[in-house]
Coordinates of N, CA and C in Angstrom, one line a residue:
X89 N 38.8 -9.0 -0.4 CA 39.6 -7.9 -0.9 C 38.6 -6.8 -1.4
X90 N 38.7 -5.6 -0.9 CA 37.8 -4.5 -1.4 C 38.3 -4.0 -2.8
X91 N 37.4 -3.8 -3.7 CA 37.7 -3.3 -5.0 C 36.8 -2.2 -5.4
X92 N 37.3 -1.4 -6.3 CA 36.4 -0.3 -6.9 C 36.7 -0.2 -8.3
X93 N 35.6 -0.1 -9.1 CA 35.8 0.0 -10.6 C 35.0 1.2 -11.0
X94 N 35.6 2.0 -11.9 CA 34.9 3.2 -12.5 C 34.3 2.7 -13.8
X95 N 33.0 2.9 -14.0 CA 32.3 2.4 -15.1 C 31.8 3.6 -16.0
X96 N 32.1 3.6 -17.2 CA 31.7 4.6 -18.1 C 30.6 4.1 -19.1
X97 N 29.5 4.8 -19.3 CA 28.5 4.4 -20.3 C 28.5 5.4 -21.4
X98 N 28.4 4.9 -22.6 CA 28.3 5.9 -23.7 C 27.0 5.7 -24.4
X99 N 26.3 6.8 -24.8 CA 25.0 6.7 -25.5 C 25.2 7.1 -27.0
X100 N 24.1 7.2 -27.7 CA 24.1 7.5 -29.1 C 24.7 8.8 -29.5
X101 N 24.7 9.8 -28.5 CA 25.2 11.1 -28.8 C 26.7 11.2 -28.5
X102 N 27.3 10.0 -28.2 CA 28.7 9.8 -27.9 C 29.2 10.6 -26.6
X103 N 28.3 11.1 -25.9 CA 28.7 11.7 -24.6 C 28.8 10.6 -23.6
X104 N 29.5 10.9 -22.5 CA 29.8 9.8 -21.5 C 29.1 10.2 -20.2
X105 N 28.7 9.1 -19.5 CA 28.0 9.3 -18.2 C 28.7 8.4 -17.2
X106 N 28.8 9.0 -16.0 CA 29.4 8.2 -14.9 C 28.3 7.6 -14.1
X107 N 28.2 6.3 -14.0 CA 27.1 5.6 -13.3 C 27.5 5.4 -11.9
X108 N 26.6 5.8 -11.0 CA 26.8 5.6 -9.5 C 25.7 4.7 -9.0
X109 N 25.8 4.3 -7.8 CA 24.7 3.4 -7.2 C 23.4 4.2 -7.1
X110 N 23.5 5.5 -7.0 CA 22.3 6.3 -6.8 C 21.7 6.8 -8.1
X111 N 22.2 6.4 -9.3 CA 21.7 6.9 -10.5 C 20.4 6.3 -10.8
X112 N 19.4 7.1 -11.4 CA 18.1 6.6 -11.7 C 18.0 6.3 -13.2
X113 N 19.1 6.5 -14.0 CA 19.0 6.1 -15.4 C 19.1 4.6 -15.5
X114 N 18.7 4.1 -16.6 CA 18.6 2.7 -16.8 C 19.3 2.4 -18.2
X115 N 20.3 1.5 -18.1 CA 21.0 1.1 -19.3 C 21.0 -0.4 -19.5
X116 N 21.2 -0.9 -20.7 CA 21.4 -2.3 -20.9 C 22.7 -2.5 -21.6
X117 N 23.5 -3.5 -21.2 CA 24.8 -3.8 -21.8 C 24.6 -4.4 -23.2
X118 N 25.5 -4.0 -24.1 CA 25.5 -4.5 -25.5 C 26.1 -5.9 -25.5
X119 N 27.0 -6.2 -24.5 CA 27.6 -7.5 -24.4 C 28.2 -7.7 -23.0
X120 N 28.3 -9.0 -22.6 CA 28.8 -9.2 -21.2 C 30.2 -8.7 -21.1
X121 N 30.6 -8.2 -20.0 CA 31.9 -7.7 -19.7 C 32.6 -8.5 -18.6
X122 N 33.8 -8.9 -18.8 CA 34.6 -9.6 -17.8 C 36.0 -8.9 -17.7
X123 N 36.5 -8.8 -16.6 CA 37.9 -8.3 -16.4 C 38.6 -8.9 -15.3
X124 N 39.9 -8.8 -15.3 CA 40.8 -9.5 -14.4 C 40.8 -8.7 -13.1
X125 N 40.9 -9.3 -12.0 CA 41.0 -8.6 -10.7 C 42.5 -8.3 -10.4
X126 N 43.4 -8.8 -11.2 CA 44.8 -8.5 -10.9 C 45.2 -7.1 -11.1
X127 N 44.4 -6.4 -12.0 CA 44.7 -5.0 -12.3 C 43.4 -4.2 -12.2
X128 N 42.8 -4.0 -11.1 CA 41.5 -3.4 -11.0 C 41.7 -1.8 -11.1
X129 N 41.7 -1.3 -12.3 CA 41.9 0.1 -12.5 C 40.6 0.7 -13.0
X130 N 40.3 0.8 -14.3 CA 39.1 1.3 -14.8 C 38.5 0.4 -15.8
X131 N 37.2 0.3 -15.8 CA 36.5 -0.6 -16.8 C 35.6 0.3 -17.7
X132 N 35.8 0.2 -19.0 CA 35.0 1.0 -19.9 C 34.3 0.1 -20.9
X133 N 33.1 0.4 -21.2 CA 32.3 -0.5 -22.1 C 31.2 0.3 -22.7
X134 N 30.7 -0.1 -23.8 CA 29.6 0.6 -24.5 C 28.3 0.1 -24.0
X135 N 27.3 0.9 -23.9 CA 26.0 0.5 -23.4 C 24.9 1.3 -24.1
X136 N 23.8 0.7 -24.2 CA 22.7 1.4 -24.8 C 21.6 1.7 -23.8
X137 N 20.9 2.8 -23.9 CA 19.9 3.1 -22.9 C 18.7 2.2 -23.1
X138 N 18.2 1.7 -22.0 CA 17.0 0.8 -22.0 C 15.7 1.6 -21.9
X139 N 14.7 1.0 -22.5 CA 13.4 1.7 -22.4 C 12.7 1.3 -21.1
X140 N 13.3 0.3 -20.4 CA 12.7 0.0 -19.1 C 12.9 1.1 -18.0
X141 N 11.9 1.3 -17.2 CA 12.1 2.4 -16.2 C 12.7 1.9 -14.9
X142 N 12.9 0.6 -14.8 CA 13.4 0.0 -13.5 C 14.5 -1.0 -13.8
X143 N 15.7 -0.7 -13.5 CA 16.8 -1.7 -13.7 C 18.0 -1.2 -12.9
X144 N 18.9 -2.1 -12.7 CA 20.2 -1.7 -12.1 C 21.2 -2.6 -12.7
X145 N 22.5 -2.2 -12.4 CA 23.6 -3.0 -12.9 C 24.3 -3.6 -11.7
X146 N 24.4 -4.9 -11.6 CA 24.9 -5.6 -10.5 C 26.2 -6.3 -10.9
X147 N 27.1 -6.5 -9.9 CA 28.3 -7.2 -10.1 C 28.4 -8.5 -9.4
X148 N 28.9 -9.5 -10.0 CA 29.1 -10.8 -9.3 C 30.5 -11.3 -9.6
X149 N 31.1 -12.0 -8.7 CA 32.5 -12.4 -8.9 C 32.7 -13.9 -8.7
X150 N 33.6 -14.4 -9.3 CA 34.0 -15.8 -9.2 C 35.5 -16.0 -9.5
X151 N 36.2 -16.7 -8.6 CA 37.7 -16.8 -8.7 C 38.3 -15.4 -9.0
X152 N 39.0 -15.2 -10.1 CA 39.7 -14.0 -10.4 C 39.0 -13.1 -11.4
X153 N 37.8 -13.3 -11.7 CA 37.1 -12.5 -12.7 C 35.8 -11.9 -12.1
X154 N 35.3 -10.9 -12.7 CA 34.0 -10.3 -12.3 C 33.2 -10.0 -13.5
X155 N 31.9 -10.2 -13.5 CA 31.0 -9.9 -14.6 C 30.0 -8.9 -14.2
X156 N 29.6 -8.0 -15.1 CA 28.6 -7.0 -14.9 C 27.4 -7.3 -15.7
X157 N 26.3 -7.3 -15.1 CA 25.0 -7.7 -15.8 C 23.9 -6.9 -15.3
X158 N 22.8 -6.8 -16.1 CA 21.7 -6.0 -15.7 C 20.7 -6.8 -14.9
X159 N 20.1 -6.2 -13.9 CA 19.1 -6.9 -13.1 C 18.0 -5.9 -12.7
X160 N 16.8 -6.4 -12.4 CA 15.6 -5.6 -12.2 C 15.8 -4.8 -10.9
X161 N 15.2 -3.6 -10.8 CA 15.2 -2.8 -9.6 C 13.9 -2.2 -9.3
X162 N 13.5 -2.1 -8.0 CA 12.2 -1.6 -7.7 C 12.1 -0.1 -8.0
X163 N 11.0 0.4 -8.3 CA 10.8 1.8 -8.6 C 10.9 2.6 -7.3
X164 N 11.6 3.7 -7.4 CA 11.7 4.6 -6.2 C 11.0 5.9 -6.6
X165 N 10.1 6.3 -5.8 CA 9.4 7.5 -6.0 C 10.2 8.7 -5.7
X166 N 9.9 9.9 -6.3 CA 10.7 11.1 -6.2 C 10.7 11.7 -4.8
X167 N 9.6 11.5 -4.1 CA 9.5 12.1 -2.7 C 9.2 11.0 -1.7
X168 N 9.9 11.0 -0.6 CA 9.6 10.0 0.4 C 8.3 10.2 1.1
X169 N 7.8 11.5 1.0 CA 6.5 11.8 1.6 C 5.3 11.1 0.9
X170 N 5.6 10.7 -0.4 CA 4.5 10.0 -1.1 C 4.5 8.5 -0.8
X171 N 5.5 8.0 -0.1 CA 5.5 6.6 0.1 C 4.9 6.3 1.5
X172 N 4.0 5.3 1.5 CA 3.2 5.0 2.6 C 3.4 3.5 3.1
X173 N 4.6 3.0 3.1 CA 4.8 1.7 3.6 C 4.5 1.6 5.1
X174 N 3.8 0.5 5.4 CA 3.5 0.3 6.8 C 4.7 -0.1 7.6
X175 N 4.8 0.3 8.8 CA 5.9 0.0 9.7 C 7.0 1.0 9.6
X176 N 6.9 2.1 8.8 CA 7.9 3.1 8.7 C 7.3 4.5 9.1
X177 N 8.1 5.2 9.8 CA 7.7 6.6 10.2 C 8.4 7.6 9.2
X178 N 7.7 8.2 8.4 CA 8.3 9.2 7.5 C 8.2 10.6 8.1
X179 N 9.3 11.3 8.0 CA 9.3 12.6 8.7 C 10.3 13.5 7.9
X180 N 10.2 14.8 8.2 CA 11.3 15.7 7.8 C 11.7 16.5 9.0
X181 N 12.8 17.2 8.9 CA 13.4 17.9 10.1 C 13.6 19.3 9.7
X182 N 13.1 20.3 10.5 CA 13.3 21.7 10.3 C 13.9 22.3 11.5
X183 N 14.4 23.5 11.3 CA 14.8 24.3 12.5 C 14.2 25.7 12.4
X184 N 13.8 26.3 13.5 CA 13.3 27.6 13.6 C 14.1 28.4 14.6
X185 N 15.0 29.3 14.1 CA 15.8 30.2 14.9 C 16.6 29.3 15.9
X186 N 17.1 28.2 15.5 CA 18.0 27.4 16.4 C 17.3 26.2 17.0
X187 N 16.0 26.2 17.1 CA 15.2 25.0 17.7 C 14.9 24.1 16.5
X188 N 15.3 22.8 16.7 CA 15.1 21.9 15.6 C 14.0 20.9 16.0
X189 N 13.2 20.5 15.0 CA 12.0 19.7 15.2 C 11.9 18.6 14.2
X190 N 11.3 17.5 14.6 CA 11.0 16.4 13.6 C 9.5 16.6 13.3
X191 N 9.2 16.8 12.0 CA 7.8 17.0 11.6 C 7.2 15.8 11.0
X192 N 6.0 15.4 11.4 CA 5.3 14.2 11.0 C 4.0 14.5 10.4
X193 N 3.7 14.0 9.2 CA 2.4 14.2 8.5 C 1.4 13.2 9.2
X194 N 0.6 13.8 10.0 CA -0.4 13.0 10.8 C -1.8 13.4 10.4
X195 N -2.0 13.9 9.2 CA -3.3 14.5 8.8 C -4.4 13.5 8.7
X196 N -4.0 12.2 8.7 CA -5.0 11.1 8.5 C -5.6 10.6 9.9
X197 N -5.2 11.2 11.0 CA -5.6 10.7 12.3 C -5.5 11.8 13.3
X198 N -6.4 11.8 14.3 CA -6.2 12.7 15.5 C -5.3 12.1 16.5
X199 N -4.9 10.8 16.3 CA -4.0 10.2 17.3 C -2.5 10.3 16.8
X200 N -1.6 10.8 17.6 CA -0.2 10.9 17.1 C 0.4 9.5 16.7
X201 N 1.2 9.6 15.7 CA 1.8 8.3 15.2 C 2.9 7.7 16.1
X202 N 3.4 8.5 17.0 CA 4.3 8.0 18.0 C 3.9 8.4 19.4
X203 N 4.3 7.7 20.3 CA 3.9 8.0 21.7 C 5.0 8.9 22.3
X204 N 4.7 9.5 23.5 CA 5.7 10.4 24.1 C 7.0 9.7 24.4
X205 N 6.9 8.4 24.8 CA 8.1 7.6 25.0 C 8.9 7.4 23.8
X206 N 8.2 7.2 22.7 CA 8.9 7.0 21.4 C 9.5 8.4 20.9
X207 N 8.8 9.5 21.2 CA 9.4 10.8 20.9 C 10.7 11.1 21.6
X208 N 10.7 10.6 22.9 CA 12.0 10.8 23.6 C 13.1 10.1 22.9
X209 N 12.9 8.9 22.4 CA 14.0 8.1 21.7 C 14.3 8.8 20.4
X210 N 13.3 9.3 19.7 CA 13.6 10.0 18.4 C 14.4 11.2 18.6
X211 N 14.2 11.9 19.7 CA 14.8 13.2 19.9 C 16.2 13.1 20.5
X212 N 16.6 11.8 20.9 CA 17.9 11.6 21.5 C 19.0 11.9 20.5
X213 N 19.9 12.8 20.8 CA 20.9 13.2 19.9 C 22.1 12.3 19.7
X214 N 22.2 11.3 20.5 CA 23.2 10.3 20.4 C 22.7 9.0 19.7
X215 N 21.5 8.6 20.1 CA 21.0 7.3 19.6 C 19.7 7.4 18.8
X216 N 19.2 8.6 18.6 CA 18.0 8.9 17.8 C 18.3 9.8 16.6
X217 N 17.3 10.5 16.1 CA 17.4 11.5 15.1 C 18.0 12.7 15.6
X218 N 17.6 13.1 16.8 CA 18.1 14.3 17.5 C 17.2 15.5 17.2
X219 N 16.5 16.0 18.2 CA 15.7 17.2 18.0 C 15.2 17.7 19.3
X220 N 14.6 18.9 19.3 CA 14.1 19.5 20.5 C 12.6 19.0 20.7
X221 N 12.0 18.4 19.7 CA 10.7 17.9 19.8 C 10.2 17.3 18.6
X222 N 9.0 16.6 18.7 CA 8.3 16.1 17.5 C 7.0 16.8 17.3
X223 N 6.8 17.3 16.1 CA 5.6 18.1 15.8 C 4.7 17.3 14.9
X224 N 3.4 17.2 15.2 CA 2.5 16.4 14.4 C 1.5 17.4 13.6
X225 N 1.4 17.3 12.3 CA 0.4 18.0 11.5 C -0.8 17.1 11.5
X226 N -1.9 17.6 12.1 CA -3.1 16.7 12.3 C -4.3 17.4 11.7
X227 N -5.4 16.7 11.6 CA -6.6 17.3 11.0 C -7.1 18.5 11.8
X228 N -7.8 19.4 11.2 CA -8.4 20.5 11.9 C -9.4 20.2 12.9
X229 N -9.6 21.1 13.8 CA -10.6 20.9 14.9 C -11.4 22.2 15.1
X230 N -12.8 22.0 15.3 CA -13.7 23.1 15.4 C -13.5 24.1 14.3
X231 N -13.5 23.6 13.1 CA -13.4 24.5 11.9 C -12.1 25.0 11.5
X232 N -11.0 24.6 12.2 CA -9.7 25.1 11.7 C -9.2 24.2 10.6
X233 N -8.1 24.7 9.9 CA -7.6 23.9 8.8 C -6.7 22.7 9.3
X234 N -6.0 22.9 10.4 CA -5.1 21.9 10.9 C -5.0 22.0 12.4
X235 N -4.5 20.9 13.0 CA -4.2 20.9 14.4 C -2.7 20.6 14.6
X236 N -2.0 21.3 15.5 CA -0.6 21.1 15.8 C -0.5 20.6 17.2
X237 N 0.2 19.4 17.3 CA 0.6 18.9 18.6 C 2.1 18.7 18.7
X238 N 2.7 18.8 19.9 CA 4.1 18.7 20.0 C 4.4 17.8 21.2
X239 N 5.4 16.9 21.0 CA 6.0 16.2 22.1 C 7.4 16.7 22.3
X240 N 7.7 17.2 23.5 CA 9.1 17.7 23.7 C 10.1 16.5 23.8
X241 N 11.4 16.8 23.8 CA 12.4 15.8 23.9 C 12.3 15.0 25.2
X242 N 11.7 15.5 26.2 CA 11.5 14.8 27.5 C 10.2 14.0 27.6
X243 N 9.4 14.1 26.5 CA 8.1 13.4 26.5 C 6.9 14.3 26.9
X244 N 7.2 15.4 27.4 CA 6.1 16.3 27.8 C 5.4 17.0 26.6
X245 N 4.2 17.4 26.8 CA 3.4 18.1 25.7 C 3.1 19.5 26.1
X246 N 3.8 20.5 25.4 CA 3.5 21.9 25.7 C 2.2 22.3 24.9
X247 N 1.7 23.5 25.3 CA 0.5 24.0 24.6 C 0.8 24.4 23.2
X248 N 2.0 25.0 23.0 CA 2.4 25.4 21.6 C 3.9 25.8 21.8
X249 N 4.5 26.2 20.6 CA 5.9 26.6 20.6 C 6.0 27.6 19.4
X250 N 6.5 28.8 19.7 CA 6.6 29.8 18.6 C 7.5 29.4 17.5
X251 N 8.7 28.9 17.8 CA 9.6 28.4 16.7 C 9.1 27.1 16.1
X252 N 8.3 26.3 16.8 CA 7.7 25.2 16.3 C 6.6 25.5 15.3
X253 N 5.9 26.6 15.5 CA 4.9 27.1 14.6 C 5.5 27.5 13.3
X254 N 6.7 28.1 13.3 CA 7.4 28.5 12.1 C 7.7 27.3 11.3
X255 N 8.2 26.2 11.9 CA 8.5 25.0 11.2 C 7.2 24.3 10.7
X256 N 6.2 24.3 11.5 CA 4.9 23.7 11.1 C 4.3 24.4 9.9
X257 N 4.3 25.8 9.8 CA 3.8 26.5 8.7 C 4.5 26.1 7.4
X258 N 5.9 26.1 7.5 CA 6.6 25.7 6.3 C 6.3 24.3 5.9
X259 N 6.2 23.4 6.8 CA 5.9 22.0 6.6 C 4.5 21.9 5.8
X260 N 3.5 22.6 6.3 CA 2.2 22.5 5.7 C 2.3 23.1 4.3
X261 N 3.0 24.2 4.1 CA 3.1 24.8 2.8 C 3.7 23.8 1.8
X262 N 4.6 23.0 2.2 CA 5.2 22.0 1.3 C 4.4 20.8 1.1
X263 N 3.7 20.3 2.2 CA 2.8 19.2 2.1 C 1.7 19.4 1.1
X264 N 1.1 20.6 1.2 CA -0.1 21.0 0.4 C 0.3 21.8 -0.9
X265 N 1.6 22.0 -1.1 CA 2.1 22.7 -2.3 C 1.4 24.1 -2.4
X266 N 1.5 24.8 -1.3 CA 0.9 26.2 -1.3 C 1.8 27.1 -1.9
X267 N 1.4 27.9 -2.9 CA 2.3 28.8 -3.6 C 1.9 30.3 -3.2
X268 N 2.9 31.1 -3.2 CA 2.7 32.6 -2.9 C 2.3 32.9 -1.5
X269 N 1.8 34.0 -1.3 CA 1.4 34.5 0.0 C 0.1 33.8 0.4
X270 N 0.0 33.2 1.6 CA -1.2 32.6 2.0 C -1.2 32.4 3.6
X271 N -2.3 32.1 4.1 CA -2.4 31.9 5.6 C -3.4 30.7 5.8
X272 N -3.4 30.2 7.0 CA -4.3 29.1 7.4 C -4.5 29.1 8.9
X273 N -5.5 28.4 9.3 CA -5.8 28.4 10.8 C -5.4 27.1 11.4
X274 N -4.8 27.2 12.6 CA -4.2 26.0 13.3 C -4.8 26.0 14.7
X275 N -5.3 24.8 15.1 CA -5.7 24.6 16.5 C -4.5 24.1 17.3
X276 N -4.3 24.7 18.4 CA -3.2 24.3 19.3 C -3.7 24.3 20.7
X277 N -2.9 23.8 21.7 CA -3.4 23.7 23.1 C -3.5 25.1 23.7
X278 N -2.9 26.1 23.0 CA -2.9 27.5 23.5 C -4.0 28.3 22.8
X279 N -4.8 27.6 21.9 CA -5.9 28.3 21.2 C -5.6 28.4 19.7
X280 N -6.3 29.2 19.0 CA -6.2 29.4 17.6 C -5.0 30.3 17.2
X281 N -4.2 29.8 16.2 CA -3.2 30.6 15.6 C -3.3 30.7 14.1
X282 N -2.9 31.7 13.5 CA -3.0 31.9 12.1 C -1.7 32.2 11.4
X283 N -0.9 31.2 11.1 CA 0.4 31.5 10.5 C 0.2 32.1 9.1
X284 N 1.1 32.9 8.7 CA 1.0 33.6 7.3 C 2.4 33.4 6.6
X285 N 2.3 32.7 5.4 CA 3.5 32.5 4.6 C 3.6 33.7 3.6
X286 N 4.8 34.3 3.5 CA 5.0 35.4 2.6 C 5.3 34.9 1.2
X287 N 5.4 35.8 0.3 CA 5.7 35.5 -1.1 C 7.0 34.7 -1.3
X288 N 8.0 35.0 -0.4 CA 9.3 34.4 -0.5 C 9.3 33.0 0.2
X289 N 8.2 32.6 0.7 CA 8.1 31.3 1.4 C 8.5 31.3 2.8
X290 N 8.8 32.5 3.4 CA 9.2 32.6 4.8 C 8.0 32.9 5.7

């Protein structure tokens, strides 16, 4: 039987907080709470904020009662781009004037992190992420700041793409936290390009 409980937490300032599964705040219960499943309406209890930076509140049930208790939770970093777990491909998705691309931070290698065949699967709009292509931000070549490579949704590799360059420039500015008006050099299959970011970030 599916159930839903609304949980309110009160702190020392007497203000109330609604706790969801995505909340990053951490609380500890003042006392165990049990309630009957016969009338699953709302559950209110007092809680004090914990000094621990990693915790979660989990629910366990037995027969016709449910108890809420605190349990440890792994730390989640603020940005997925900072996480480097092996076996995962971290990416962001941008669009430039209607063309959408998957952007991959590949600055640690001259070899793309996915193959053309894998790019086809990623770009599939029914069974993948869905995109017109996969763009890789790679180390510079022959004195340039970066290299840009693209795999199209059919697995082919073009020399470059104008709308892809727009997305690439924005991606680099966010990766390197570039502020204000600035430009950088990019090596592509079509030669050297120099994107320029304006003061408004465009």
